[in-house]
Amino acid sequence: MAPCAYDERYSGRTLIGPTKASGEVMSADWRHDSAVAQSQNAGHGHGHDYVVGSPHLRHDSLRRRIESRIEEAVHEIRARQGRCSVLEIGAGHGSFTDTVLAAGATAVVTEMSEASYQHLLVKYRHSSAVRVLYDVDGETPFRDGAQYDLVLLISVLHHIPDYIETVRRICDHLLSDNGSILTYQDPLWYPRQKRWRRALNWGAYFAWRTTQGELRRGLATRWRRLRGTYSDSEQSDLVEYHVVRQGVDEVALRDLLEPRFSKIELDLYFSTQSPQLHKLGTKLAPPNTFGIIGTGHKI
């Protein structure tokens, strides 16, 4: 998918004429991004269970894999400079925020879901080490103006239409000198995968979906993807944005990050929602998910 138009004057989006508030027409890109943000909010409302559909939260081995990488990143930074400030974008209910705090860092956490934002406010109301930001449009960290030693994006990039541009802006504006970035739990770029691998991944997904009573919606989403059409009104086409499109281009991300960091590590692994299929797949199936760790940010 080609990146969206970018214009510094409008914090990552291009307007045609005045804003919608003045009654004028907004660009298609702006309207689309707004629909995505609204779907993220609606799709993660009060009572939403992040664990059931999230392999990285549901499966202990995978969760520990990510936790250990966060701990290593925080400990390395603290050993070098005595402190570590973390920005966690899309913190959900704070599962990995707890890891950040246990490792001795301070955290600024953002959420696009109002319900999750309220959950985080309550959860960390007594902690002076956490600041919670409601990020209704994805721009709050940039408006906030702070820089951080470590930026976390756990199961986040595939929700962002123009994730390449977002990561570039994070590196160039939010990350301190010699800082680190850590992303995990995004689907590998589908066009580079062989057909049988894609079929295996979708088969595992649908096997899980049948246990959730949402098979019809899953089949409808899959049919639209096969036809190459997507809806701006269907939550399933907007929340898991790149999951139902082409996946996330790990090579493009690596190429973006390599000149900006002293070291880049690409971590490939298998994941799926079903506990039984996840356990089997980690032993027998090829990778379908990835993480990237960049250390030694160069300003």
Tab-separated table of N, CA and C in Angstrom, residues 132-237:
chain	number	residue	atom	x	y	z
A	132	VAL	N	-0.589	9.259	31.386
A	132	VAL	CA	-1.492	8.673	30.394
A	132	VAL	C	-2.031	9.773	29.482
A	133	LEU	N	-1.923	9.563	28.155
A	133	LEU	CA	-2.391	10.543	27.181
A	133	LEU	C	-3.496	9.930	26.318
A	134	TYR	N	-4.574	10.669	26.135
A	134	TYR	CA	-5.636	10.261	25.218
A	134	TYR	C	-5.255	10.750	23.824
A	135	ASP	N	-5.015	9.814	22.926
A	135	ASP	CA	-4.461	10.130	21.605
A	135	ASP	C	-5.508	9.891	20.529
A	136	VAL	N	-6.444	10.803	20.409
A	136	VAL	CA	-7.613	10.589	19.559
A	136	VAL	C	-7.274	10.526	18.076
A	137	ASP	N	-6.150	11.151	17.666
A	137	ASP	CA	-5.842	11.226	16.234
A	137	ASP	C	-4.432	10.734	15.886
A	138	GLY	N	-3.720	10.151	16.851
A	138	GLY	CA	-2.368	9.678	16.587
A	138	GLY	C	-1.309	10.755	16.638
A	139	GLU	N	-1.674	11.980	16.959
A	139	GLU	CA	-0.734	13.099	16.925
A	139	GLU	C	-0.320	13.608	18.300
A	140	THR	N	-0.949	13.114	19.366
A	140	THR	CA	-0.695	13.653	20.698
A	140	THR	C	0.777	13.618	21.106
A	141	PRO	N	1.515	12.516	20.893
A	141	PRO	CA	2.931	12.527	21.288
A	141	PRO	C	3.746	13.599	20.563
A	142	PHE	N	3.386	13.888	19.321
A	142	PHE	CA	4.116	14.897	18.556
A	142	PHE	C	3.775	16.299	19.061
A	143	ARG	N	2.526	16.513	19.407
A	143	ARG	CA	2.149	17.814	19.978
A	143	ARG	C	2.757	17.999	21.360
A	144	ASP	N	2.917	16.909	22.094
A	144	ASP	CA	3.444	16.973	23.457
A	144	ASP	C	4.872	17.498	23.474
A	145	GLY	N	5.650	17.171	22.447
A	145	GLY	CA	6.973	17.757	22.271
A	145	GLY	C	8.112	17.108	23.026
A	146	ALA	N	7.845	16.076	23.823
A	146	ALA	CA	8.915	15.427	24.592
A	146	ALA	C	9.693	14.432	23.735
A	147	GLN	N	10.890	14.075	24.200
A	147	GLN	CA	11.676	13.009	23.582
A	147	GLN	C	11.908	11.906	24.608
A	148	TYR	N	12.148	10.687	24.108
A	148	TYR	CA	12.193	9.512	24.969
A	148	TYR	C	13.404	8.650	24.642
A	149	ASP	N	13.810	7.873	25.649
A	149	ASP	CA	14.937	6.960	25.466
A	149	ASP	C	14.535	5.675	24.765
A	150	LEU	N	13.266	5.294	24.900
A	150	LEU	CA	12.768	4.064	24.296
A	150	LEU	C	11.324	4.283	23.863
A	151	VAL	N	11.013	3.895	22.630
A	151	VAL	CA	9.635	3.957	22.126
A	151	VAL	C	9.172	2.534	21.839
A	152	LEU	N	8.020	2.173	22.394
A	152	LEU	CA	7.427	0.851	22.211
A	152	LEU	C	6.186	0.945	21.334
A	153	LEU	N	6.093	0.021	20.362
A	153	LEU	CA	4.886	-0.126	19.549
A	153	LEU	C	4.582	-1.620	19.483
A	154	ILE	N	3.814	-2.103	20.450
A	154	ILE	CA	3.511	-3.528	20.556
A	154	ILE	C	2.125	-3.788	19.960
A	155	SER	N	2.088	-4.539	18.873
A	155	SER	CA	0.843	-4.828	18.155
A	155	SER	C	0.143	-3.529	17.748
A	156	VAL	N	0.914	-2.600	17.199
A	156	VAL	CA	0.399	-1.271	16.870
A	156	VAL	C	0.533	-0.943	15.383
A	157	LEU	N	1.669	-1.244	14.767
A	157	LEU	CA	1.932	-0.766	13.408
A	157	LEU	C	0.869	-1.208	12.406
A	158	HIS	N	0.349	-2.420	12.568
A	158	HIS	CA	-0.629	-2.896	11.584
A	158	HIS	C	-1.969	-2.174	11.693
A	159	HIS	N	-2.144	-1.369	12.737
A	159	HIS	CA	-3.352	-0.549	12.860
A	159	HIS	C	-3.217	0.794	12.137
A	160	ILE	N	-2.007	1.179	11.760
A	160	ILE	CA	-1.734	2.521	11.238
A	160	ILE	C	-1.651	2.483	9.716
A	161	PRO	N	-2.524	3.198	9.004
A	161	PRO	CA	-2.476	3.152	7.542
A	161	PRO	C	-1.096	3.449	6.966
A	162	ASP	N	-0.466	4.550	7.375
A	162	ASP	CA	0.868	4.889	6.869
A	162	ASP	C	1.902	4.679	7.977
A	163	TYR	N	2.173	3.408	8.260
A	163	TYR	CA	3.088	3.095	9.371
A	163	TYR	C	4.527	3.495	9.072
A	164	ILE	N	4.936	3.487	7.807
A	164	ILE	CA	6.306	3.871	7.463
A	164	ILE	C	6.550	5.336	7.836
A	165	GLU	N	5.640	6.199	7.434
A	165	GLU	CA	5.790	7.621	7.752
A	165	GLU	C	5.699	7.865	9.249
A	166	THR	N	4.835	7.128	9.920
A	166	THR	CA	4.703	7.278	11.373
A	166	THR	C	6.004	6.906	12.073
A	167	VAL	N	6.621	5.796	11.679
A	167	VAL	CA	7.882	5.384	12.305
A	167	VAL	C	8.986	6.389	11.995
A	168	ARG	N	9.000	6.916	10.779
A	168	ARG	CA	10.003	7.935	10.450
A	168	ARG	C	9.866	9.141	11.368
A	169	ARG	N	8.648	9.603	11.565
A	169	ARG	CA	8.427	10.766	12.414
A	169	ARG	C	8.770	10.474	13.876
A	170	ILE	N	8.480	9.264	14.327
A	170	ILE	CA	8.845	8.880	15.692
A	170	ILE	C	10.353	8.972	15.873
A	171	CYS	N	11.096	8.407	14.930
A	171	CYS	CA	12.556	8.424	15.032
A	171	CYS	C	13.101	9.841	14.963
A	172	ASP	N	12.567	10.639	14.063
A	172	ASP	CA	13.131	11.968	13.822
A	172	ASP	C	12.688	13.017	14.833
A	173	HIS	N	11.574	12.756	15.548
A	173	HIS	CA	11.043	13.794	16.442
A	173	HIS	C	10.883	13.352	17.899
A	174	LEU	N	10.691	12.076	18.160
A	174	LEU	CA	10.350	11.641	19.515
A	174	LEU	C	11.457	10.860	20.211
A	175	LEU	N	12.440	10.409	19.475
A	175	LEU	CA	13.468	9.536	20.050
A	175	LEU	C	14.745	10.316	20.327
A	176	SER	N	15.274	10.161	21.524
A	176	SER	CA	16.477	10.882	21.923
A	176	SER	C	17.724	10.269	21.300
A	177	ASP	N	18.806	10.989	21.381
A	177	ASP	CA	20.097	10.503	20.880
A	177	ASP	C	20.481	9.216	21.614
A	178	ASN	N	20.889	8.205	20.851
A	178	ASN	CA	21.302	6.903	21.391
A	178	ASN	C	20.137	6.103	21.970
A	179	GLY	N	18.912	6.525	21.660
A	179	GLY	CA	17.729	5.819	22.151
A	179	GLY	C	17.432	4.564	21.350
A	180	SER	N	16.329	3.895	21.710
A	180	SER	CA	15.956	2.620	21.080
A	180	SER	C	14.483	2.632	20.692
A	181	ILE	N	14.159	1.820	19.683
A	181	ILE	CA	12.771	1.602	19.287
A	181	ILE	C	12.520	0.104	19.256
A	182	LEU	N	11.344	-0.294	19.691
A	182	LEU	CA	11.006	-1.712	19.750
A	182	LEU	C	9.571	-1.899	19.284
A	183	THR	N	9.398	-2.654	18.207
A	183	THR	CA	8.072	-2.971	17.694
A	183	THR	C	7.913	-4.490	17.679
A	184	TYR	N	6.709	-4.953	17.974
A	184	TYR	CA	6.449	-6.403	17.965
A	184	TYR	C	5.006	-6.673	17.557
A	185	GLN	N	4.788	-7.919	17.158
A	185	GLN	CA	3.466	-8.491	16.882
A	185	GLN	C	2.767	-7.806	15.715
A	186	ASP	N	3.473	-7.790	14.575
A	186	ASP	CA	2.888	-7.338	13.322
A	186	ASP	C	3.062	-8.426	12.266
A	187	PRO	N	2.080	-8.581	11.364
A	187	PRO	CA	2.146	-9.651	10.371
A	187	PRO	C	3.179	-9.362	9.285
A	188	LEU	N	3.957	-10.373	8.934
A	188	LEU	CA	4.920	-10.234	7.845
A	188	LEU	C	4.207	-9.857	6.544
A	189	TRP	N	4.931	-9.151	5.693
A	189	TRP	CA	4.418	-8.689	4.407
A	189	TRP	C	3.964	-9.876	3.552
A	190	TYR	N	2.672	-9.931	3.240
A	190	TYR	CA	2.102	-11.085	2.551
A	190	TYR	C	2.696	-11.339	1.163
A	191	PRO	N	2.949	-10.311	0.338
A	191	PRO	CA	3.442	-10.583	-1.010
A	191	PRO	C	4.771	-11.349	-1.055
A	192	ARG	N	5.563	-11.312	0.029
A	192	ARG	CA	6.827	-12.070	0.039
A	192	ARG	C	6.647	-13.498	0.537
A	193	GLN	N	5.451	-13.851	0.993
A	193	GLN	CA	5.215	-15.194	1.505
A	193	GLN	C	4.657	-16.092	0.404
A	194	LYS	N	5.072	-17.336	0.420
A	194	LYS	CA	4.538	-18.288	-0.541
A	194	LYS	C	3.060	-18.540	-0.249
A	195	ARG	N	2.350	-18.936	-1.287
A	195	ARG	CA	0.900	-19.090	-1.180
A	195	ARG	C	0.506	-20.082	-0.093
A	196	TRP	N	1.243	-21.186	0.017
A	196	TRP	CA	0.878	-22.194	1.012
A	196	TRP	C	1.062	-21.671	2.430
A	197	ARG	N	2.035	-20.749	2.619
A	197	ARG	CA	2.230	-20.162	3.941
A	197	ARG	C	1.076	-19.241	4.294
A	198	ARG	N	0.620	-18.462	3.323
A	198	ARG	CA	-0.522	-17.586	3.576
A	198	ARG	C	-1.772	-18.406	3.861
A	199	ALA	N	-1.940	-19.503	3.111
A	199	ALA	CA	-3.108	-20.364	3.336
A	199	ALA	C	-3.065	-20.981	4.733
A	200	LEU	N	-1.876	-21.366	5.180
A	200	LEU	CA	-1.720	-21.937	6.515
A	200	LEU	C	-2.104	-20.918	7.587
A	201	ASN	N	-1.645	-19.701	7.421
A	201	ASN	CA	-1.943	-18.654	8.403
A	201	ASN	C	-3.427	-18.344	8.466
A	202	TRP	N	-4.059	-18.192	7.304
A	202	TRP	CA	-5.487	-17.890	7.290
A	202	TRP	C	-6.305	-19.074	7.792
A	203	GLY	N	-5.835	-20.305	7.495
A	203	GLY	CA	-6.535	-21.480	8.005
A	203	GLY	C	-6.529	-21.527	9.521
A	204	ALA	N	-5.372	-21.204	10.120
A	204	ALA	CA	-5.273	-21.169	11.579
A	204	ALA	C	-6.181	-20.087	12.155
A	205	TYR	N	-6.233	-18.945	11.470
A	205	TYR	CA	-7.084	-17.842	11.931
A	205	TYR	C	-8.562	-18.237	11.896
A	206	PHE	N	-9.007	-18.836	10.797
A	206	PHE	CA	-10.417	-19.212	10.682
A	206	PHE	C	-10.779	-20.347	11.625
A	207	ALA	N	-9.838	-21.239	11.887
A	207	ALA	CA	-10.097	-22.297	12.868
A	207	ALA	C	-10.382	-21.689	14.228
A	208	TRP	N	-9.648	-20.639	14.579
A	208	TRP	CA	-9.896	-19.938	15.844
A	208	TRP	C	-11.204	-19.153	15.779
A	209	ARG	N	-11.447	-18.500	14.637
A	209	ARG	CA	-12.633	-17.665	14.493
A	209	ARG	C	-13.923	-18.474	14.710
A	210	THR	N	-13.925	-19.744	14.274
A	210	THR	CA	-15.124	-20.568	14.443
A	210	THR	C	-15.467	-20.761	15.912
A	211	THR	N	-14.478	-20.659	16.798
A	211	THR	CA	-14.740	-20.814	18.230
A	211	THR	C	-15.235	-19.526	18.866
A	212	GLN	N	-15.204	-18.421	18.097
A	212	GLN	CA	-15.602	-17.116	18.631
A	212	GLN	C	-16.991	-16.691	18.179
A	213	GLY	N	-17.645	-17.539	17.364
A	213	GLY	CA	-18.991	-17.207	16.892
A	213	GLY	C	-19.022	-16.061	15.907
A	214	GLU	N	-17.885	-15.789	15.217
A	214	GLU	CA	-17.824	-14.659	14.284
A	214	GLU	C	-17.348	-15.115	12.913
A	215	LEU	N	-17.650	-16.353	12.538
A	215	LEU	CA	-17.155	-16.891	11.280
A	215	LEU	C	-17.685	-16.106	10.094
A	216	ARG	N	-18.970	-15.713	10.139
A	216	ARG	CA	-19.554	-14.995	8.996
A	216	ARG	C	-18.824	-13.689	8.742
A	217	ARG	N	-18.546	-12.949	9.816
A	217	ARG	CA	-17.834	-11.680	9.636
A	217	ARG	C	-16.428	-11.918	9.111
A	218	GLY	N	-15.779	-12.974	9.613
A	218	GLY	CA	-14.436	-13.293	9.151
A	218	GLY	C	-14.410	-13.657	7.682
A	219	LEU	N	-15.389	-14.417	7.215
A	219	LEU	CA	-15.456	-14.801	5.809
A	219	LEU	C	-15.750	-13.593	4.926
A	220	ALA	N	-16.617	-12.708	5.407
A	220	ALA	CA	-16.928	-11.511	4.633
A	220	ALA	C	-15.696	-10.624	4.472
A	221	THR	N	-14.931	-10.487	5.556
A	221	THR	CA	-13.698	-9.696	5.493
A	221	THR	C	-12.715	-10.316	4.529
A	222	ARG	N	-12.586	-11.631	4.598
A	222	ARG	CA	-11.661	-12.337	3.706
A	222	ARG	C	-12.087	-12.200	2.247
A	223	TRP	N	-13.373	-12.262	1.970
A	223	TRP	CA	-13.860	-12.141	0.597
A	223	TRP	C	-13.552	-10.760	0.042
A	224	ARG	N	-13.737	-9.715	0.846
A	224	ARG	CA	-13.403	-8.368	0.382
A	224	ARG	C	-11.916	-8.258	0.089
A	225	ARG	N	-11.099	-8.894	0.914
A	225	ARG	CA	-9.654	-8.834	0.698
A	225	ARG	C	-9.266	-9.528	-0.601
A	226	LEU	N	-9.875	-10.672	-0.879
A	226	LEU	CA	-9.579	-11.387	-2.121
A	226	LEU	C	-9.945	-10.557	-3.346
A	227	ARG	N	-11.005	-9.758	-3.215
A	227	ARG	CA	-11.416	-8.904	-4.325
A	227	ARG	C	-10.638	-7.589	-4.363
A	228	GLY	N	-9.845	-7.316	-3.324
A	228	GLY	CA	-9.079	-6.076	-3.265
A	228	GLY	C	-9.919	-4.864	-2.956
A	229	THR	N	-11.066	-5.060	-2.290
A	229	THR	CA	-11.923	-3.942	-1.917
A	229	THR	C	-12.054	-3.877	-0.397
A	230	TYR	N	-12.119	-2.656	0.124
A	230	TYR	CA	-12.199	-2.454	1.563
A	230	TYR	C	-13.221	-1.369	1.855
A	231	SER	N	-13.841	-1.486	2.996
A	231	SER	CA	-14.925	-0.580	3.348
A	231	SER	C	-14.489	0.402	4.421
A	232	ASP	N	-14.877	1.672	4.251
A	232	ASP	CA	-14.617	2.699	5.268
A	232	ASP	C	-15.691	2.703	6.346
A	233	SER	N	-16.636	1.766	6.267
A	233	SER	CA	-17.674	1.688	7.290
A	233	SER	C	-17.620	0.371	8.067
A	234	GLU	N	-16.793	-0.573	7.602
A	234	GLU	CA	-16.689	-1.862	8.272
A	234	GLU	C	-15.534	-1.839	9.267
A	235	GLN	N	-15.865	-2.040	10.542
A	235	GLN	CA	-14.845	-2.015	11.583
A	235	GLN	C	-13.729	-3.011	11.307
A	236	SER	N	-14.082	-4.198	10.799
A	236	SER	CA	-13.085	-5.239	10.575
A	236	SER	C	-12.082	-4.857	9.497
A	237	ASP	N	-12.441	-3.931	8.603
A	237	ASP	CA	-11.511	-3.477	7.571
A	237	ASP	C	-10.628	-2.334	8.049
